[in-house]
PDB file of C-alpha atoms and ligand atoms in Angstrom:
ATOM      1  CA  MET R   1     -48.563 210.004 -32.684  1.00 51.00           C
ATOM      2  CA  GLY R   2     -47.144 213.107 -31.126  1.00 42.00           C
ATOM      3  CA  ARG R   3     -48.999 212.852 -27.861  1.00 41.00           C
ATOM      4  CA  THR R   4     -46.862 212.557 -24.810  1.00 36.00           C
ATOM      5  CA  PRO R   5     -47.781 209.323 -23.084  1.00 39.00           C
ATOM      6  CA  ARG R   6     -48.082 208.997 -19.366  1.00 37.00           C
ATOM      7  CA  GLY R   7     -46.891 205.772 -17.908  1.00 34.00           C
ATOM      8  CA  VAL R   8     -44.816 204.811 -20.908  1.00 37.00           C
ATOM      9  CA  LEU R   9     -41.654 204.948 -18.873  1.00 36.00           C
ATOM     10  CA  ALA R  10     -43.074 202.165 -16.746  1.00 31.00           C
ATOM     11  CA  VAL R  11     -42.797 199.762 -19.625  1.00 33.00           C
ATOM     12  CA  ALA R  12     -39.428 200.836 -20.872  1.00 34.00           C
ATOM     13  CA  PHE R  13     -37.399 198.935 -18.269  1.00 30.00           C
ATOM     14  CA  LEU R  14     -34.440 201.124 -18.879  1.00 31.00           C
ATOM     15  CA  THR R  15     -32.354 202.643 -16.191  1.00 27.00           C
ATOM     16  CA  VAL R  16     -30.862 206.046 -16.597  1.00 30.00           C
ATOM     17  CA  ALA R  17     -27.333 206.428 -15.431  1.00 27.00           C
ATOM     18  CA  GLY R  18     -27.243 210.202 -15.886  1.00 27.00           C
ATOM     19  CA  ALA R  19     -24.264 211.791 -14.248  1.00 24.00           C
ATOM     20  CA  SER R  20     -22.860 208.452 -13.164  1.00 26.00           C
ATOM     21  CA  VAL R  21     -21.886 207.577 -16.711  1.00 26.00           C
ATOM     22  CA  PRO R  22     -18.117 207.865 -16.967  1.00 26.00           C
ATOM     23  CA  ALA R  23     -17.429 210.725 -19.333  1.00 25.00           C
ATOM     24  CA  THR R  24     -14.846 208.790 -21.268  1.00 24.00           C
ATOM     25  CA  GLN R  25     -16.675 205.498 -21.587  1.00 25.00           C
ATOM     26  CA  GLY R  26     -17.065 204.562 -25.231  1.00 26.00           C
ATOM     27  CA  MET R  27     -16.525 208.148 -26.298  1.00 26.00           C
ATOM     28  CA  ASP R  28     -14.414 208.980 -29.272  1.00 27.00           C
ATOM     29  CA  ALA R  29     -13.635 212.027 -31.321  1.00 30.00           C
ATOM     30  CA  SER R  30     -16.781 211.753 -33.405  1.00 32.00           C
ATOM     31  CA  ASP R  31     -18.888 211.654 -30.227  1.00 31.00           C
ATOM     32  CA  LEU R  32     -17.313 214.868 -29.053  1.00 31.00           C
ATOM     33  CA  ARG R  33     -18.069 216.457 -32.391  1.00 34.00           C
ATOM     34  CA  SER R  34     -21.614 215.261 -32.140  1.00 36.00           C
ATOM     35  CA  PHE R  35     -22.697 216.730 -28.854  1.00 36.00           C
ATOM     36  CA  GLY R  36     -20.050 218.963 -27.378  1.00 33.00           C
ATOM     37  CA  PRO R  37     -21.807 222.225 -26.457  1.00 35.00           C
ATOM     38  CA  GLY R  38     -20.670 224.870 -28.854  1.00 36.00           C
ATOM     39  CA  GLY R  39     -18.387 222.385 -30.551  1.00 41.00           C
ATOM     40  CA  LEU R  40     -19.573 223.166 -34.023  1.00 47.00           C
ATOM     41  CA  SER R  41     -17.829 221.607 -36.938  1.00 51.00           C
ATOM     42  CA  SER R  42     -18.040 222.653 -40.551  1.00 57.00           C
ATOM     43  CA  GLY R  43     -19.370 219.296 -41.773  1.00 67.00           C
ATOM     44  CA  PRO R  44     -22.981 218.214 -41.949  1.00 68.00           C
ATOM     45  CA  PRO R  45     -24.922 217.997 -38.675  1.00 73.00           C
ATOM     46  CA  ARG R  46     -24.411 214.702 -36.892  1.00 85.00           C
ATOM     47  CA  LEU R  47     -26.751 212.629 -34.761  1.00 92.00           C
ATOM     48  CA  THR R  48     -26.351 209.492 -32.652  1.00 93.00           C
ATOM     49  CA  LEU R  49     -29.246 207.039 -32.484  1.00 95.00           C
ATOM     50  CA  ALA R  50     -29.253 204.185 -29.948  1.00 95.00           C
ATOM     51  CA  PHE R  51     -31.691 201.352 -30.674  1.00 96.00           C
ATOM     52  CA  VAL R  52     -33.152 199.092 -27.978  1.00 95.00           C
ATOM     53  CA  ASP R  53     -35.173 196.076 -29.139  1.00 95.00           C
ATOM     54  CA  TYR R  54     -37.908 194.844 -26.780  1.00 93.00           C
ATOM     55  CA  ALA R  55     -39.819 193.312 -29.705  1.00 92.00           C
ATOM     56  CA  VAL R  56     -37.148 190.628 -30.093  1.00 91.00           C
ATOM     57  CA  LEU R  57     -37.084 191.192 -33.825  1.00 93.00           C
ATOM     58  CA  PRO R  58     -35.049 188.736 -35.869  1.00 93.00           C
ATOM     59  CA  THR R  59     -31.471 190.015 -36.006  1.00 94.00           C
ATOM     60  CA  GLU R  60     -31.771 190.624 -39.734  1.00 95.00           C
ATOM     61  CA  ALA R  61     -34.964 192.673 -39.255  1.00 95.00           C
ATOM     62  CA  PHE R  62     -33.427 194.751 -36.452  1.00 96.00           C
ATOM     63  CA  HIS R  63     -30.373 195.512 -38.569  1.00 96.00           C
ATOM     64  CA  ALA R  64     -32.602 196.359 -41.527  1.00 97.00           C
ATOM     65  CA  LEU R  65     -34.545 198.802 -39.324  1.00 97.00           C
ATOM     66  CA  GLN R  66     -31.326 200.465 -38.221  1.00 97.00           C
ATOM     67  CA  ALA R  67     -30.029 200.700 -41.791  1.00 96.00           C
ATOM     68  CA  GLU R  68     -33.330 202.102 -43.104  1.00 96.00           C
ATOM     69  CA  THR R  69     -33.513 204.700 -40.317  1.00 96.00           C
ATOM     70  CA  VAL R  70     -29.909 205.752 -40.921  1.00 95.00           C
ATOM     71  CA  ALA R  71     -30.625 206.081 -44.656  1.00 94.00           C
ATOM     72  CA  LEU R  72     -33.702 208.234 -43.965  1.00 94.00           C
ATOM     73  CA  VAL R  73     -31.805 210.531 -41.606  1.00 94.00           C
ATOM     74  CA  ALA R  74     -29.001 210.773 -44.150  1.00 93.00           C
ATOM     75  CA  ALA R  75     -31.580 211.759 -46.774  1.00 91.00           C
ATOM     76  CA  MET R  76     -32.500 214.612 -44.425  1.00 91.00           C
ATOM     77  CA  GLY R  77     -28.926 215.852 -44.740  1.00 90.00           C
ATOM     78  CA  VAL R  78     -27.696 214.633 -41.349  1.00 92.00           C
ATOM     79  CA  ASP R  79     -24.906 212.138 -40.724  1.00 90.00           C
ATOM     80  CA  VAL R  80     -25.828 209.528 -38.164  1.00 92.00           C
ATOM     81  CA  ASP R  81     -24.190 206.934 -35.947  1.00 91.00           C
ATOM     82  CA  ALA R  82     -26.401 203.962 -35.065  1.00 93.00           C
ATOM     83  CA  ARG R  83     -25.778 201.911 -31.950  1.00 94.00           C
ATOM     84  CA  THR R  84     -27.495 199.009 -30.251  1.00 94.00           C
ATOM     85  CA  LEU R  85     -28.265 198.996 -26.537  1.00 93.00           C
ATOM     86  CA  GLN R  86     -29.287 195.790 -24.792  1.00 92.00           C
ATOM     87  CA  PRO R  87     -32.634 195.915 -22.958  1.00 90.00           C
ATOM     88  CA  GLY R  88     -32.037 196.857 -19.350  1.00 87.00           C
ATOM     89  CA  SER R  89     -28.764 198.627 -20.030  1.00 88.00           C
ATOM     90  CA  ASP R  90     -28.049 202.243 -19.157  1.00 85.00           C
ATOM     91  CA  LEU R  91     -29.140 204.836 -21.667  1.00 83.00           C
ATOM     92  CA  ASP R  92     -26.515 206.591 -23.720  1.00 81.00           C
ATOM     93  CA  VAL R  93     -26.842 210.185 -22.563  1.00 81.00           C
ATOM     94  CA  ARG R  94     -25.363 211.481 -25.815  1.00 83.00           C
ATOM     95  CA  ALA R  95     -27.832 209.718 -28.085  1.00 90.00           C
ATOM     96  CA  ILE R  96     -31.485 209.763 -29.009  1.00 93.00           C
ATOM     97  CA  THR R  97     -32.776 206.398 -27.775  1.00 94.00           C
ATOM     98  CA  LEU R  98     -35.256 204.493 -29.980  1.00 95.00           C
ATOM     99  CA  ILE R  99     -37.114 201.851 -28.009  1.00 94.00           C
ATOM    100  CA  VAL R 100     -38.757 199.205 -30.194  1.00 95.00           C
ATOM    101  CA  MET R 101     -41.689 197.696 -28.298  1.00 93.00           C
ATOM    102  CA  ASP R 102     -43.376 194.368 -28.861  1.00 87.00           C
ATOM    103  CA  GLY R 103     -47.113 194.490 -29.446  1.00 72.00           C
ATOM    104  CA  GLU R 104     -49.359 197.484 -29.009  1.00 69.00           C
ATOM    105  CA  ALA R 105     -49.157 200.678 -27.002  1.00 67.00           C
ATOM    106  CA  PRO R 106     -49.676 200.026 -23.294  1.00 68.00           C
ATOM    107  CA  SER R 107     -52.907 201.879 -22.575  1.00 71.00           C
ATOM    108  CA  ARG R 108     -56.358 202.107 -24.115  1.00 71.00           C
ATOM    109  CA  ARG R 109     -55.850 205.851 -24.530  1.00 70.00           C
ATOM    110  CA  MET R 110     -52.965 205.096 -26.875  1.00 72.00           C
ATOM    111  CA  ARG R 111     -54.785 202.514 -28.969  1.00 75.00           C
ATOM    112  CA  GLY R 112     -53.518 202.709 -32.537  1.00 81.00           C
ATOM    113  CA  VAL R 113     -50.547 204.881 -31.604  1.00 89.00           C
ATOM    114  CA  MET R 114     -47.491 203.854 -33.597  1.00 93.00           C
ATOM    115  CA  GLY R 115     -44.929 205.998 -31.851  1.00 93.00           C
ATOM    116  CA  ALA R 116     -44.479 208.306 -28.886  1.00 91.00           C
ATOM    117  CA  VAL R 117     -41.865 210.604 -27.417  1.00 91.00           C
ATOM    118  CA  GLN R 118     -40.900 211.609 -23.928  1.00 80.00           C
ATOM    119  CA  ARG R 119     -40.801 215.368 -24.339  1.00 69.00           C
ATOM    120  CA  GLN R 120     -40.111 216.374 -20.772  1.00 68.00           C
ATOM    121  CA  GLY R 121     -37.351 213.901 -20.052  1.00 69.00           C
ATOM    122  CA  ALA R 122     -33.762 214.968 -19.616  1.00 74.00           C
ATOM    123  CA  LEU R 123     -32.806 212.342 -22.175  1.00 82.00           C
ATOM    124  CA  PRO R 124     -34.380 212.265 -25.620  1.00 88.00           C
ATOM    125  CA  ALA R 125     -36.187 208.955 -26.078  1.00 92.00           C
ATOM    126  CA  LEU R 126     -38.928 207.611 -28.286  1.00 94.00           C
ATOM    127  CA  TRP R 127     -41.015 204.456 -28.451  1.00 93.00           C
ATOM    128  CA  ILE R 128     -42.178 202.547 -31.516  1.00 95.00           C
ATOM    129  CA  TYR R 129     -45.068 200.078 -31.143  1.00 94.00           C
ATOM    130  CA  SER R 130     -44.385 197.306 -33.622  1.00 94.00           C
ATOM    131  CA  ALA R 131     -47.876 195.775 -33.777  1.00 93.00           C
ATOM    132  CA  ASN R 132     -49.503 199.133 -34.486  1.00 93.00           C
ATOM    133  CA  VAL R 133     -46.929 199.984 -37.139  1.00 95.00           C
ATOM    134  CA  ALA R 134     -47.541 196.595 -38.754  1.00 95.00           C
ATOM    135  CA  ALA R 135     -51.287 197.314 -38.684  1.00 94.00           C
ATOM    136  CA  GLY R 136     -50.668 200.714 -40.279  1.00 94.00           C
ATOM    137  CA  ALA R 137     -48.838 198.916 -43.078  1.00 96.00           C
ATOM    138  CA  ARG R 138     -51.739 196.439 -43.241  1.00 95.00           C
ATOM    139  CA  LEU R 139     -49.669 193.568 -41.971  1.00 96.00           C
ATOM    140  CA  GLY R 140     -50.659 191.168 -39.197  1.00 94.00           C
ATOM    141  CA  TRP R 141     -48.192 191.320 -36.326  1.00 93.00           C
ATOM    142  CA  LYS R 142     -49.211 187.927 -34.997  1.00 92.00           C
ATOM    143  CA  THR R 143     -48.594 186.297 -38.362  1.00 95.00           C
ATOM    144  CA  ARG R 144     -45.223 187.941 -38.912  1.00 94.00           C
ATOM    145  CA  ASP R 145     -43.506 184.567 -39.171  1.00 94.00           C
ATOM    146  CA  ARG R 146     -45.318 184.136 -42.467  1.00 96.00           C
ATOM    147  CA  TRP R 147     -44.547 187.550 -43.976  1.00 97.00           C
ATOM    148  CA  SER R 148     -43.107 187.584 -47.492  1.00 97.00           C
ATOM    149  CA  ALA R 149     -39.855 189.394 -48.266  1.00 97.00           C
ATOM    150  CA  SER R 150     -41.857 192.341 -49.557  1.00 96.00           C
ATOM    151  CA  ASP R 151     -43.979 192.370 -46.368  1.00 97.00           C
ATOM    152  CA  ARG R 152     -40.786 192.498 -44.319  1.00 97.00           C
ATOM    153  CA  ASP R 153     -39.466 195.350 -46.454  1.00 97.00           C
ATOM    154  CA  ALA R 154     -42.726 197.260 -46.003  1.00 97.00           C
ATOM    155  CA  PHE R 155     -42.575 196.763 -42.219  1.00 97.00           C
ATOM    156  CA  THR R 156     -38.960 197.960 -42.087  1.00 97.00           C
ATOM    157  CA  ARG R 157     -39.828 201.038 -44.118  1.00 97.00           C
ATOM    158  CA  ALA R 158     -42.863 201.817 -41.963  1.00 97.00           C
ATOM    159  CA  MET R 159     -40.964 201.369 -38.687  1.00 97.00           C
ATOM    160  CA  ALA R 160     -38.152 203.653 -39.867  1.00 97.00           C
ATOM    161  CA  ARG R 161     -40.622 206.343 -40.964  1.00 97.00           C
ATOM    162  CA  VAL R 162     -42.423 206.249 -37.614  1.00 96.00           C
ATOM    163  CA  ALA R 163     -39.037 206.455 -35.904  1.00 96.00           C
ATOM    164  CA  LEU R 164     -38.061 209.489 -37.973  1.00 96.00           C
ATOM    165  CA  HIS R 165     -41.459 211.134 -37.316  1.00 95.00           C
ATOM    166  CA  GLU R 166     -40.783 210.852 -33.575  1.00 95.00           C
ATOM    167  CA  VAL R 167     -37.170 212.018 -33.936  1.00 94.00           C
ATOM    168  CA  VAL R 168     -38.518 215.160 -35.626  1.00 95.00           C
ATOM    169  CA  HIS R 169     -40.839 215.744 -32.645  1.00 94.00           C
ATOM    170  CA  LEU R 170     -37.845 215.484 -30.320  1.00 92.00           C
ATOM    171  CA  LEU R 171     -35.523 217.679 -32.365  1.00 91.00           C
ATOM    172  CA  CYS R 172     -38.054 220.255 -33.575  1.00 92.00           C
ATOM    173  CA  PRO R 173     -40.455 220.789 -30.642  1.00 90.00           C
ATOM    174  CA  TRP R 174     -41.638 224.057 -32.213  1.00 90.00           C
ATOM    175  CA  ARG R 175     -42.953 222.186 -35.229  1.00 92.00           C
ATOM    176  CA  ALA R 176     -46.579 221.083 -35.541  1.00 91.00           C
ATOM    177  CA  HIS R 177     -47.880 218.186 -37.600  1.00 93.00           C
ATOM    178  CA  ASP R 178     -48.228 218.591 -41.348  1.00 93.00           C
ATOM    179  CA  ARG R 179     -51.376 217.784 -43.295  1.00 91.00           C
ATOM    180  CA  GLU R 180     -49.640 214.976 -45.137  1.00 90.00           C
ATOM    181  CA  GLY R 181     -46.320 213.223 -45.504  1.00 92.00           C
ATOM    182  CA  LEU R 182     -43.863 212.108 -42.873  1.00 94.00           C
ATOM    183  CA  MET R 183     -45.144 214.554 -40.240  1.00 94.00           C
ATOM    184  CA  ALA R 184     -48.865 213.912 -40.706  1.00 93.00           C
ATOM    185  CA  SER R 185     -50.611 213.199 -37.406  1.00 90.00           C
ATOM    186  CA  VAL R 186     -51.978 210.021 -38.963  1.00 89.00           C
ATOM    187  CA  MET R 187     -49.678 208.225 -41.367  1.00 91.00           C
ATOM    188  CA  ASP R 188     -51.560 206.058 -43.818  1.00 92.00           C
ATOM    189  CA  ARG R 189     -50.242 202.949 -45.514  1.00 94.00           C
ATOM    190  CA  SER R 190     -48.957 204.855 -48.519  1.00 94.00           C
ATOM    191  CA  THR R 191     -47.040 207.316 -46.350  1.00 94.00           C
ATOM    192  CA  LEU R 192     -45.595 204.440 -44.362  1.00 96.00           C
ATOM    193  CA  THR R 193     -44.583 202.175 -47.205  1.00 95.00           C
ATOM    194  CA  SER R 194     -44.530 203.899 -50.606  1.00 93.00           C
ATOM    195  CA  SER R 195     -41.221 204.022 -52.445  1.00 88.00           C
ATOM    196  CA  ARG R 196     -41.305 207.811 -52.439  1.00 85.00           C
ATOM    197  CA  VAL R 197     -39.863 209.188 -49.207  1.00 81.00           C
ATOM    198  CA  PRO R 198     -42.601 211.480 -47.851  1.00 78.00           C
ATOM    199  CA  PHE R 199     -40.745 214.548 -46.680  1.00 84.00           C
ATOM    200  CA  THR R 200     -40.375 218.103 -47.909  1.00 89.00           C
ATOM    201  CA  THR R 201     -37.459 220.489 -48.325  1.00 91.00           C
ATOM    202  CA  GLU R 202     -38.877 222.574 -45.493  1.00 92.00           C
ATOM    203  CA  LEU R 203     -38.906 219.569 -43.150  1.00 94.00           C
ATOM    204  CA  ARG R 204     -35.339 218.776 -44.143  1.00 93.00           C
ATOM    205  CA  ARG R 205     -34.331 222.322 -43.234  1.00 93.00           C
ATOM    206  CA  ASP R 206     -36.106 222.170 -39.858  1.00 93.00           C
ATOM    207  CA  PHE R 207     -34.475 218.834 -39.125  1.00 93.00           C
ATOM    208  CA  GLY R 208     -31.006 220.273 -39.683  1.00 90.00           C
ATOM    209  CA  LEU R 209     -31.863 223.197 -37.392  1.00 90.00           C
ATOM    210  CA  GLY R 210     -33.069 220.763 -34.740  1.00 90.00           C
ATOM    211  CA  VAL R 211     -29.841 218.794 -34.858  1.00 89.00           C
ATOM    212  CA  ASP R 212     -27.855 222.027 -34.644  1.00 85.00           C
ATOM    213  CA  ALA R 213     -29.934 223.113 -31.640  1.00 83.00           C
ATOM    214  CA  LEU R 214     -29.210 219.786 -29.939  1.00 78.00           C
ATOM    215  CA  ARG R 215     -25.551 220.528 -30.405  1.00 72.00           C
ATOM    216  CA  GLY R 216     -25.926 223.952 -28.820  1.00 69.00           C
ATOM    217  CA  ALA R 217     -25.950 225.976 -32.022  1.00 55.00           C
ATOM    218  CA  ALA R 218     -28.419 228.686 -31.080  1.00 53.00           C
ATOM    219  CA  TYR R 219     -26.909 231.227 -33.459  1.00 49.00           C
ATOM    220  CA  PRO R 220     -27.635 229.524 -36.802  1.00 51.00           C
ATOM    221  CA  MET R 221     -31.090 228.662 -35.510  1.00 49.00           C
ATOM    222  CA  ALA R 222     -31.805 232.297 -34.646  1.00 54.00           C
ATOM    223  CA  GLN R 223     -30.449 233.413 -38.021  1.00 53.00           C
ATOM    224  CA  ALA R 224     -32.736 231.027 -39.845  1.00 53.00           C
ATOM    225  CA  GLY R 225     -35.823 232.236 -38.018  1.00 53.00           C
ATOM    226  CA  PRO R 226     -39.027 230.357 -37.389  1.00 52.00           C
ATOM    227  CA  SER R 227     -40.236 227.927 -39.984  1.00 44.00           C
ATOM    228  CA  ARG R 228     -43.356 228.424 -42.051  1.00 44.00           C
ATOM    229  CA  ARG R 229     -45.939 225.716 -41.562  1.00 41.00           C
TER     230      ARG R 229
HETATM  231 ZN1   ZN P   1     -46.659 213.044 -34.398  1.00 81.04          ZN
END
């Protein structure tokens, strides 16, 4: 899931405003705390996630995905703001953008891939391929209208875990895959949907360092040293 896809941007349909985004637009004090270079606060690390839904999930399902992802990130010890961006709108340059795609990954080379990140981009963005995540949870994407409440819960859980896996790739580029758990290169059904959240204390620590690094906190990262794998 960690491979960097070529051509994925072609299906994202998002425009990047970059420097043309007015600095004050929609920005409040918490935003400044989040990403101001060197603007370290004493509270827990803070992250902004912007969700874009190309899968046209039912509103309830999209909100459930956001809530589950926020809860997972919070369990990693990081406060998070979740926002929704409409498809086709400008990216939020201060956020990690999560793009929820309908169907499968766009190329044969990415068959079975549940999530992907754009590592080289100036803006941190990741893609989640709903049909492949559903398949990983052993659910049929094409029959999703007939899913039970527990099927829908399993899908939400799986989507949020794939999202968090990709967020870790973005925030902790030094970190390789683990043999099992949230950062396994192949997440099986149990890892995707079991009630036990599949991450370790060491991953939690790396995640906090990654968020700090995003905020420009090189010093605590250097103090902590490289992580054991
Ligand atoms: Zn991966």
